[in-house]
GROMACS .gro file of C-alpha atoms in nm:
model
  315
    1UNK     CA    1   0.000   0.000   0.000
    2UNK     CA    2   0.329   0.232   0.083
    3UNK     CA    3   0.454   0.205  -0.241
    4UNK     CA    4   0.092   0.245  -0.453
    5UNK     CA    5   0.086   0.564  -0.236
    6UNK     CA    6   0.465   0.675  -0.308
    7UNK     CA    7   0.392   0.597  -0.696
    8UNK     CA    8   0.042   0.810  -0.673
    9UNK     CA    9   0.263   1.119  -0.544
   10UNK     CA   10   0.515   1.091  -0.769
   11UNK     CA   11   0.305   1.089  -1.043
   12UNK     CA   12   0.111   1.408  -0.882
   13UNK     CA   13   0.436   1.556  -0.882
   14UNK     CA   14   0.417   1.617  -1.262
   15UNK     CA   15   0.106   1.803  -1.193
   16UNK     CA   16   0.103   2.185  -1.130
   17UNK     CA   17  -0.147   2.363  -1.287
   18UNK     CA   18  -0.357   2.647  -1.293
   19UNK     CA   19  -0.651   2.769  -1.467
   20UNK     CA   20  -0.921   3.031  -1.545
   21UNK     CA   21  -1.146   3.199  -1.314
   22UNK     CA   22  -1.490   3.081  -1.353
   23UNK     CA   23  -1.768   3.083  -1.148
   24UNK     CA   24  -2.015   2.781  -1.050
   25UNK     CA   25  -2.360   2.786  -1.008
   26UNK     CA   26  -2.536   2.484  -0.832
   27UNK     CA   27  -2.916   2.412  -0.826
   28UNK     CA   28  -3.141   2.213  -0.599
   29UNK     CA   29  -3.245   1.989  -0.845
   30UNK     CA   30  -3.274   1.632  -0.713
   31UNK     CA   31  -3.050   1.393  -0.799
   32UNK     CA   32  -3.213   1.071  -0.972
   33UNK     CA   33  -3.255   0.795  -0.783
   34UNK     CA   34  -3.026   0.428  -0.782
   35UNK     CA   35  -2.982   0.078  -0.624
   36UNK     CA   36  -2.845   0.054  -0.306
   37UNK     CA   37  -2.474  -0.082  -0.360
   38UNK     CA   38  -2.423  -0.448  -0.332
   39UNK     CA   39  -2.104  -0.629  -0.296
   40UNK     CA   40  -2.128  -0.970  -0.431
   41UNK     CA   41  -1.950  -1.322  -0.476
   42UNK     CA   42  -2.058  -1.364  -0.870
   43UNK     CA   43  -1.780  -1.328  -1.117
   44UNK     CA   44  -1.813  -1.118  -1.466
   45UNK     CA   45  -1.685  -1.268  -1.761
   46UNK     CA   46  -1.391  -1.022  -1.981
   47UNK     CA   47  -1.063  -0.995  -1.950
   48UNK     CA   48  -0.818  -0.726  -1.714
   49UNK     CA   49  -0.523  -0.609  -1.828
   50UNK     CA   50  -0.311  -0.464  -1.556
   51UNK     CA   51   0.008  -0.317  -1.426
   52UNK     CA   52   0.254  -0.464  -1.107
   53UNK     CA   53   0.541  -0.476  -0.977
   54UNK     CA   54   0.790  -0.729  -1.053
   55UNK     CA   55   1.085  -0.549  -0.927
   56UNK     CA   56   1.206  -0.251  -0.675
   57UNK     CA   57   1.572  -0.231  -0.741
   58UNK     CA   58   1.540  -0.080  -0.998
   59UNK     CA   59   1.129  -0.028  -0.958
   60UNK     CA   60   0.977  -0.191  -1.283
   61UNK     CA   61   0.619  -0.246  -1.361
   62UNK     CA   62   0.515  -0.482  -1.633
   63UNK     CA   63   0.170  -0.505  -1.774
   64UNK     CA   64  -0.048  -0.850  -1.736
   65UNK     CA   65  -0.350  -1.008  -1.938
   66UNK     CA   66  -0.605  -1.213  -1.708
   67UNK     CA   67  -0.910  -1.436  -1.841
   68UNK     CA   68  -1.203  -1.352  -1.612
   69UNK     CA   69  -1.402  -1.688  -1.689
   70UNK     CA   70  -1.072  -1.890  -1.659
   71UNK     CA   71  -0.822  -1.708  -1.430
   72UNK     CA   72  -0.579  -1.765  -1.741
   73UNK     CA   73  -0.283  -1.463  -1.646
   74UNK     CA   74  -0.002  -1.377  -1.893
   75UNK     CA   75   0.250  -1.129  -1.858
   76UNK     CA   76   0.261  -0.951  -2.218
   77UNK     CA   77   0.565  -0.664  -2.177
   78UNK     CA   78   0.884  -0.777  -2.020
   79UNK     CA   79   1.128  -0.459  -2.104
   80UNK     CA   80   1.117  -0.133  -2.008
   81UNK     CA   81   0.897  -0.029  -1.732
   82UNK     CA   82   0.556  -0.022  -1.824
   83UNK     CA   83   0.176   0.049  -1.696
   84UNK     CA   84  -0.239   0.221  -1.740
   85UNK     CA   85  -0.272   0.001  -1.996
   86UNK     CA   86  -0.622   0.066  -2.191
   87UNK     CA   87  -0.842  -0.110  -2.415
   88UNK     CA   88  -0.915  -0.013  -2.775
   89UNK     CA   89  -1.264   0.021  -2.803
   90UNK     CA   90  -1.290  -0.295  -3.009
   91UNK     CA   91  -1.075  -0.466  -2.774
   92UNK     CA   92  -0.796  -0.591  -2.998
   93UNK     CA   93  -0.569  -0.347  -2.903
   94UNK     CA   94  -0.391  -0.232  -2.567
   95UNK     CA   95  -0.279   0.096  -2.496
   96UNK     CA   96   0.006   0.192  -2.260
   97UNK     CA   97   0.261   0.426  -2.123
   98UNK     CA   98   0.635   0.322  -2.112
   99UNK     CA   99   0.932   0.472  -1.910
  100UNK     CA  100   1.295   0.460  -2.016
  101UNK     CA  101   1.585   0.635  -1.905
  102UNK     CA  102   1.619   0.801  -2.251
  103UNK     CA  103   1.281   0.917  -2.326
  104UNK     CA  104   1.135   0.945  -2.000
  105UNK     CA  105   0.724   0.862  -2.084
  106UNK     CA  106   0.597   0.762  -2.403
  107UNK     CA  107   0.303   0.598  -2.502
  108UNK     CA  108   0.297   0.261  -2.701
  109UNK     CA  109   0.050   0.045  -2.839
  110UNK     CA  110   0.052  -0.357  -2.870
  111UNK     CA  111  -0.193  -0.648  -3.006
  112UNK     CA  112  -0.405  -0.748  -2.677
  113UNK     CA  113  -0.153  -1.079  -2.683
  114UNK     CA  114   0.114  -0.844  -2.621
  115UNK     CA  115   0.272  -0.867  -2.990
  116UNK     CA  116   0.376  -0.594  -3.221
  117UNK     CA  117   0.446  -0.363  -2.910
  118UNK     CA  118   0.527   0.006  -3.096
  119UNK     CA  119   0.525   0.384  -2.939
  120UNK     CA  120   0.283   0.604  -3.130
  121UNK     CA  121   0.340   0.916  -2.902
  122UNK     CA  122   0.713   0.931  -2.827
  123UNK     CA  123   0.839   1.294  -2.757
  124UNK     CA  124   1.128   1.427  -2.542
  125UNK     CA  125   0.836   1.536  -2.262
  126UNK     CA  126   0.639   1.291  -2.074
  127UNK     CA  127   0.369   1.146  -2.240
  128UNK     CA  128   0.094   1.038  -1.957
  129UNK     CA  129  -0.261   0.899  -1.893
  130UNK     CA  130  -0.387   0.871  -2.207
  131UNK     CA  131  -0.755   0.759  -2.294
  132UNK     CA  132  -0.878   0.609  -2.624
  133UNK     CA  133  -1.193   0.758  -2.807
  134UNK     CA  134  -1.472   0.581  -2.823
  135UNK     CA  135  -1.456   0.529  -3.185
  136UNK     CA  136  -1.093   0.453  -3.175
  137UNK     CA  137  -0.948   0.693  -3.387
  138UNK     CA  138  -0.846   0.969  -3.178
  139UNK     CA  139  -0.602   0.950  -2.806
  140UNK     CA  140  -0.643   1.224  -2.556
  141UNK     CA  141  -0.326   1.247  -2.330
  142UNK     CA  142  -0.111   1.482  -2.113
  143UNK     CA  143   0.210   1.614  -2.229
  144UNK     CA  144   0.415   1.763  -1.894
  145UNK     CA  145   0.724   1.961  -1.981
  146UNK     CA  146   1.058   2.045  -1.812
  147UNK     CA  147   0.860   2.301  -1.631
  148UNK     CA  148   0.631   2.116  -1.495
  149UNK     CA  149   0.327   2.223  -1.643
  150UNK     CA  150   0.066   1.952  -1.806
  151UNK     CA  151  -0.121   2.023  -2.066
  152UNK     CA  152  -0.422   1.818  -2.219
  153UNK     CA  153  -0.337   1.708  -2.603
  154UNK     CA  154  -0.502   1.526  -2.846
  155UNK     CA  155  -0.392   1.282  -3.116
  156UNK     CA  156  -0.556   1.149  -3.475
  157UNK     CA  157  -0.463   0.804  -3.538
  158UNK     CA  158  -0.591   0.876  -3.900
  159UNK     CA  159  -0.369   1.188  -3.939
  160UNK     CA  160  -0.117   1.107  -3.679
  161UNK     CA  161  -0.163   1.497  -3.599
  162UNK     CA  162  -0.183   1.611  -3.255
  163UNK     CA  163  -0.353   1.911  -3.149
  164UNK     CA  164  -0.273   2.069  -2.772
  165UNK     CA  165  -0.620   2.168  -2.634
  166UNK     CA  166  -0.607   2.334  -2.324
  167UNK     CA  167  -0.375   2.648  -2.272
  168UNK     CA  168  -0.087   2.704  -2.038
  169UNK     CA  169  -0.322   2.907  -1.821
  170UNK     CA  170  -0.559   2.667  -1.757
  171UNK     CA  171  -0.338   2.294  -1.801
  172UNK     CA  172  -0.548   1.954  -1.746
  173UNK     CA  173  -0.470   1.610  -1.618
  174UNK     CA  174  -0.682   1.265  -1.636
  175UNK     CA  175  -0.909   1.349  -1.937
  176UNK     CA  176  -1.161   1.110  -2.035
  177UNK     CA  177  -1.404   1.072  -2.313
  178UNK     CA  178  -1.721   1.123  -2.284
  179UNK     CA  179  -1.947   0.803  -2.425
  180UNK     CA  180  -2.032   1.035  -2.740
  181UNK     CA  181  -1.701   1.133  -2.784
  182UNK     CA  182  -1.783   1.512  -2.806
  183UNK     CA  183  -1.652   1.621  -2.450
  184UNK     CA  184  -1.341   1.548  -2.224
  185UNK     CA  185  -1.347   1.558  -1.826
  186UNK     CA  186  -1.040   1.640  -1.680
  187UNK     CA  187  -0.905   1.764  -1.348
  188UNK     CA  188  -0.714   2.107  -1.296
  189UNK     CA  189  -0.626   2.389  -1.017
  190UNK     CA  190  -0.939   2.612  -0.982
  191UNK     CA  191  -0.800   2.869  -0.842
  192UNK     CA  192  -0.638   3.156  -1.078
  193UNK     CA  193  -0.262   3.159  -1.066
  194UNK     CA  194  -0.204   2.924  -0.751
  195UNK     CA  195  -0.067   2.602  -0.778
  196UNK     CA  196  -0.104   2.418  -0.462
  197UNK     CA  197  -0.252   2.083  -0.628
  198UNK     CA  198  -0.624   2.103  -0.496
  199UNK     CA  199  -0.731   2.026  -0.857
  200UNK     CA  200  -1.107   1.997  -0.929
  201UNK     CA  201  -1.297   1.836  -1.206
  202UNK     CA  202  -1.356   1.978  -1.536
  203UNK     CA  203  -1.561   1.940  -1.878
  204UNK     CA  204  -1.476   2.058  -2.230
  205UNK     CA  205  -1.584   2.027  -2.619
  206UNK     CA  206  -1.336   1.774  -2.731
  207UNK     CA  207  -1.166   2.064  -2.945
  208UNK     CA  208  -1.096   2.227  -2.572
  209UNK     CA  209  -1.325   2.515  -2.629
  210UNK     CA  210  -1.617   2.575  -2.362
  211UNK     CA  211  -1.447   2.498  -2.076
  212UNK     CA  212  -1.693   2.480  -1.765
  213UNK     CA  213  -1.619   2.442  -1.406
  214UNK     CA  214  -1.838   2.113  -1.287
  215UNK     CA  215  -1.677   2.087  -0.876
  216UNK     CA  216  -1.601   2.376  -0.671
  217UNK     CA  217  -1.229   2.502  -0.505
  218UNK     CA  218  -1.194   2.432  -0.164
  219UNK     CA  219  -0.882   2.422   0.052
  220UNK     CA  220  -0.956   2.135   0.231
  221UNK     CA  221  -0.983   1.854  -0.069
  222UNK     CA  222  -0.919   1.751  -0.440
  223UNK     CA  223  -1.033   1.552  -0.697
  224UNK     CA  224  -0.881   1.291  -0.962
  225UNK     CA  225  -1.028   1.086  -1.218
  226UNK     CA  226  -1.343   1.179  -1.346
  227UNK     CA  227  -1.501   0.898  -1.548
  228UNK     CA  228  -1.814   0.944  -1.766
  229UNK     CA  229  -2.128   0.739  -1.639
  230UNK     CA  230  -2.275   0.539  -1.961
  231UNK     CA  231  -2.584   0.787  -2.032
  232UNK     CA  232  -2.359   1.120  -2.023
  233UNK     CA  233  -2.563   1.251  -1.755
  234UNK     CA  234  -2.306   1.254  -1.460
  235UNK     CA  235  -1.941   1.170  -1.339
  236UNK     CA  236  -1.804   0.957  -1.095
  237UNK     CA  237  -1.456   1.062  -0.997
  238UNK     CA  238  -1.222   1.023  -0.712
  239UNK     CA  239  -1.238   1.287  -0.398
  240UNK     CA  240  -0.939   1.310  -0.147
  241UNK     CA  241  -1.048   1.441   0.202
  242UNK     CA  242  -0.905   1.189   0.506
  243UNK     CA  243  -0.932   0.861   0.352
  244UNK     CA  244  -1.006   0.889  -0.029
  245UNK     CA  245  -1.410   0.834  -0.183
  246UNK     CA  246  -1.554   0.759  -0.459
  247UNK     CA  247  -1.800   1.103  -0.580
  248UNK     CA  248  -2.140   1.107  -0.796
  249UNK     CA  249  -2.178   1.452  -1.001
  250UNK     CA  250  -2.537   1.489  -1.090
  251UNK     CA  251  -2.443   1.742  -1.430
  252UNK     CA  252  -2.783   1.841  -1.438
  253UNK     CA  253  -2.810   2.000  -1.108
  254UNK     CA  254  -2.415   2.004  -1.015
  255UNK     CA  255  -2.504   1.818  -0.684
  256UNK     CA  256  -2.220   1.612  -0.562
  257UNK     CA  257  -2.329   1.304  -0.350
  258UNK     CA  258  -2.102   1.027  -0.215
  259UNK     CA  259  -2.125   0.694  -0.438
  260UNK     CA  260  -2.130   0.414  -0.282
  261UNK     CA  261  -2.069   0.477   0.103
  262UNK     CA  262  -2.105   0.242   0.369
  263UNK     CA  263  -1.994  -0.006   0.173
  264UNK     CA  264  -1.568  -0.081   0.237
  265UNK     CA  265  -1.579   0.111   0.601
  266UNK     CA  266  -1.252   0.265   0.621
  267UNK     CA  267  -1.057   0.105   0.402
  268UNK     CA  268  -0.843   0.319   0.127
  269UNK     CA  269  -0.976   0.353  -0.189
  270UNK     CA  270  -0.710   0.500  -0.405
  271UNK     CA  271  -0.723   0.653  -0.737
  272UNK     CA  272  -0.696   0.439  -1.083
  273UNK     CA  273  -1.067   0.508  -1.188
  274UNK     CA  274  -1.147   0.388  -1.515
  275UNK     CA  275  -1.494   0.272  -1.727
  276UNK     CA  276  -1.561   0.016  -1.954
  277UNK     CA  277  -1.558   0.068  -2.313
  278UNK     CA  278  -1.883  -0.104  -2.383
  279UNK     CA  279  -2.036  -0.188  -2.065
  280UNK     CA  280  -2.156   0.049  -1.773
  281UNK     CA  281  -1.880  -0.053  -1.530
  282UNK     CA  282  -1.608   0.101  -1.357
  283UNK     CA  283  -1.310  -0.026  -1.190
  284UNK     CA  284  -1.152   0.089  -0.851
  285UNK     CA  285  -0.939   0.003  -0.597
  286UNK     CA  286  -1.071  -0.061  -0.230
  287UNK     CA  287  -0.781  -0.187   0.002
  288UNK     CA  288  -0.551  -0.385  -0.201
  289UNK     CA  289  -0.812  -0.565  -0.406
  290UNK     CA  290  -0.952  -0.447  -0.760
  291UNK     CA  291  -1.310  -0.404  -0.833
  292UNK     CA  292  -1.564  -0.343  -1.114
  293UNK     CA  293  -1.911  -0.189  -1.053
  294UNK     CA  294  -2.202  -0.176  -1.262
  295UNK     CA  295  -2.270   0.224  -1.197
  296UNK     CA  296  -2.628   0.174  -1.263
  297UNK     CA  297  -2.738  -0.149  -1.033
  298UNK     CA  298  -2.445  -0.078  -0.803
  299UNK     CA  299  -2.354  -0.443  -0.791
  300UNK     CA  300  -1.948  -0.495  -0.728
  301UNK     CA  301  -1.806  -0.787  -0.851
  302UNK     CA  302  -1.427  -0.861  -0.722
  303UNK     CA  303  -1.183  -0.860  -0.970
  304UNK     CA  304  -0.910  -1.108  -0.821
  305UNK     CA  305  -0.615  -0.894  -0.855
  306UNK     CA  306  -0.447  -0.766  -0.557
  307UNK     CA  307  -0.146  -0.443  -0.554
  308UNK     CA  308  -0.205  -0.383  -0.907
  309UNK     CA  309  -0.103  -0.012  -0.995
  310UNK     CA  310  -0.378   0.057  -1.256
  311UNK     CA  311  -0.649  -0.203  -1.432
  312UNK     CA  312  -0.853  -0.210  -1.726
  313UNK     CA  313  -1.163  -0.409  -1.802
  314UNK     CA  314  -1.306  -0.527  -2.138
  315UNK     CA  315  -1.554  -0.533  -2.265
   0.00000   0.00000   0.00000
């Protein structure tokens, strides 16, 4: 848990941003009504592809392919250090981020049984959390540069152009696509001209213009990885107050509710939020152990991996 906490730091460290002034306006509109959560012993069928550690001197993470019907586990990248691997939305291709001493962060791409292994973003900056499109031809990343600052890009796999969409000002981390693919979420400092880190969550046109506030500043927490719900109509994304939770954003009214409380007592959930490509789920950590939740019956299924650094589920 130390060292999932050390590598969730060190990655923040790459992070200092700042953005726009904008104001938010919440209403009292009520917030629709779901399932009670339900942890469960059933088992989903799909696969996981996943990060660990295989080695801390020197630290190297390697990326893994499990069967969820069989428990079948391969280990598909062997050099370099690699992890947040994430599906193609067809699900024959992996995405990934790589680390060498050279290049620092790039991101590659391999067949999901871990052949043909190529970068397709490879840059002298670090190259970081990228997210695939839902119609698979476009990658929204973060490039952060010698000074620190991130910035939210976008790349054609058509055109193999990339197009920077949020401004120096402003910066972004952790975008995601919405299930349309017309908007991004992201995280980034609300508060003009500070940096001290207490990003909050974000939405833009996929172009990076209209830029709206969705969470407000507050000195006494952050978020991180806003995920899309299936319908588009809120966001589930990580909040860190005391022990780390799991947050519902209601985009119709702004409301922000607690997900699924109650549920793991104290124990840690840490951040490595991600969705399905084709299925309402999401994936999160809770203690050590993995999990995937269907967001709109609220039923979590364990995932069987344990100290895994990020996970992805398909379909």
């Amino acid at each position: 848990m130390q060292m999932k906490r050390v590598l969730a730091v060190s990655l923040w460290c790459l992070i200092i941003v700042a953005c726009a002034n904008q104001q938010v306006v919440f209403t009292a509109t009520p917030l629709p009504t779901f399932a009670e959560p339900e942890l469960t012993t059933e088992h989903i069928s799909g696969w996981i592809a996943y990060s660990v550690l295989v080695s801390r001197e020197p630290f190297v993470t390697q990326i893994f392919l499990k069967n969820l019907e069989t428990d079948e586990t391969r280990q598909l990248t062997n050099s370099g250090n690699n992890s947040w691997a994430r599906w193609s939305p067809d699900g024959t291709q992996i995405m990934y981020v790589s680390w060498t001493k050279e290049n620092l962060f790039d991101i590659y791409i391999m067949d999901k049984g871990g052949g043909n292994q190529r970068p397709i973003i490879s840059t002298p900056a670090n190259e970081l959390v990228p997210d695939w499109s839902p119609d698979g031809r476009k990658i929204a990343y973060v490039v952060s540069d010698e000074d620190s600052i991130s910035n939210i890009y976008v790349f054609d796999l058509q055109t193999m152009k990339t197009m920077q969409i949020t401004s120096d000002t402003l910066g972004g981390f952790a975008p995601k696509w919405s299930p349309n693919g017309s908007e991004l979420s992201f995280v980034s400092n609300s508060s003009e001209n500070k940096r001290d880190g207490r990003s909050q969550v974000f939405i833009m046109n996929a172009d990076g213009s209209d830029v709206r506030q969705m969470t407000p500043y507050d000195l006494d927490h952050f978020e991180d990885s806003p995920v899309w719900c299936p319908d588009s109509s809120c966001i589930i994304f990580m909040r860190f107050i005391g022990p780390p939770k799991l947050m519902f954003l209601d985009l119709a009214s702004g409301e922000v509710t607690q997900f699924i409380p109650n549920v793991f007592d104290d124990e840690i959930m840490e951040t490595g939020l991600a969705r399905s490509s084709s299925r309402g789920y999401i994936t999160f950590i809770a203690g050590e152990t993995y999990y995937a939740m269907d967001v709109n019956t609220k039923r979590i299924y364990s995932l069987g991996v344990k100290n895994a650094y990020d996970l992805a589920l398909y379909p």
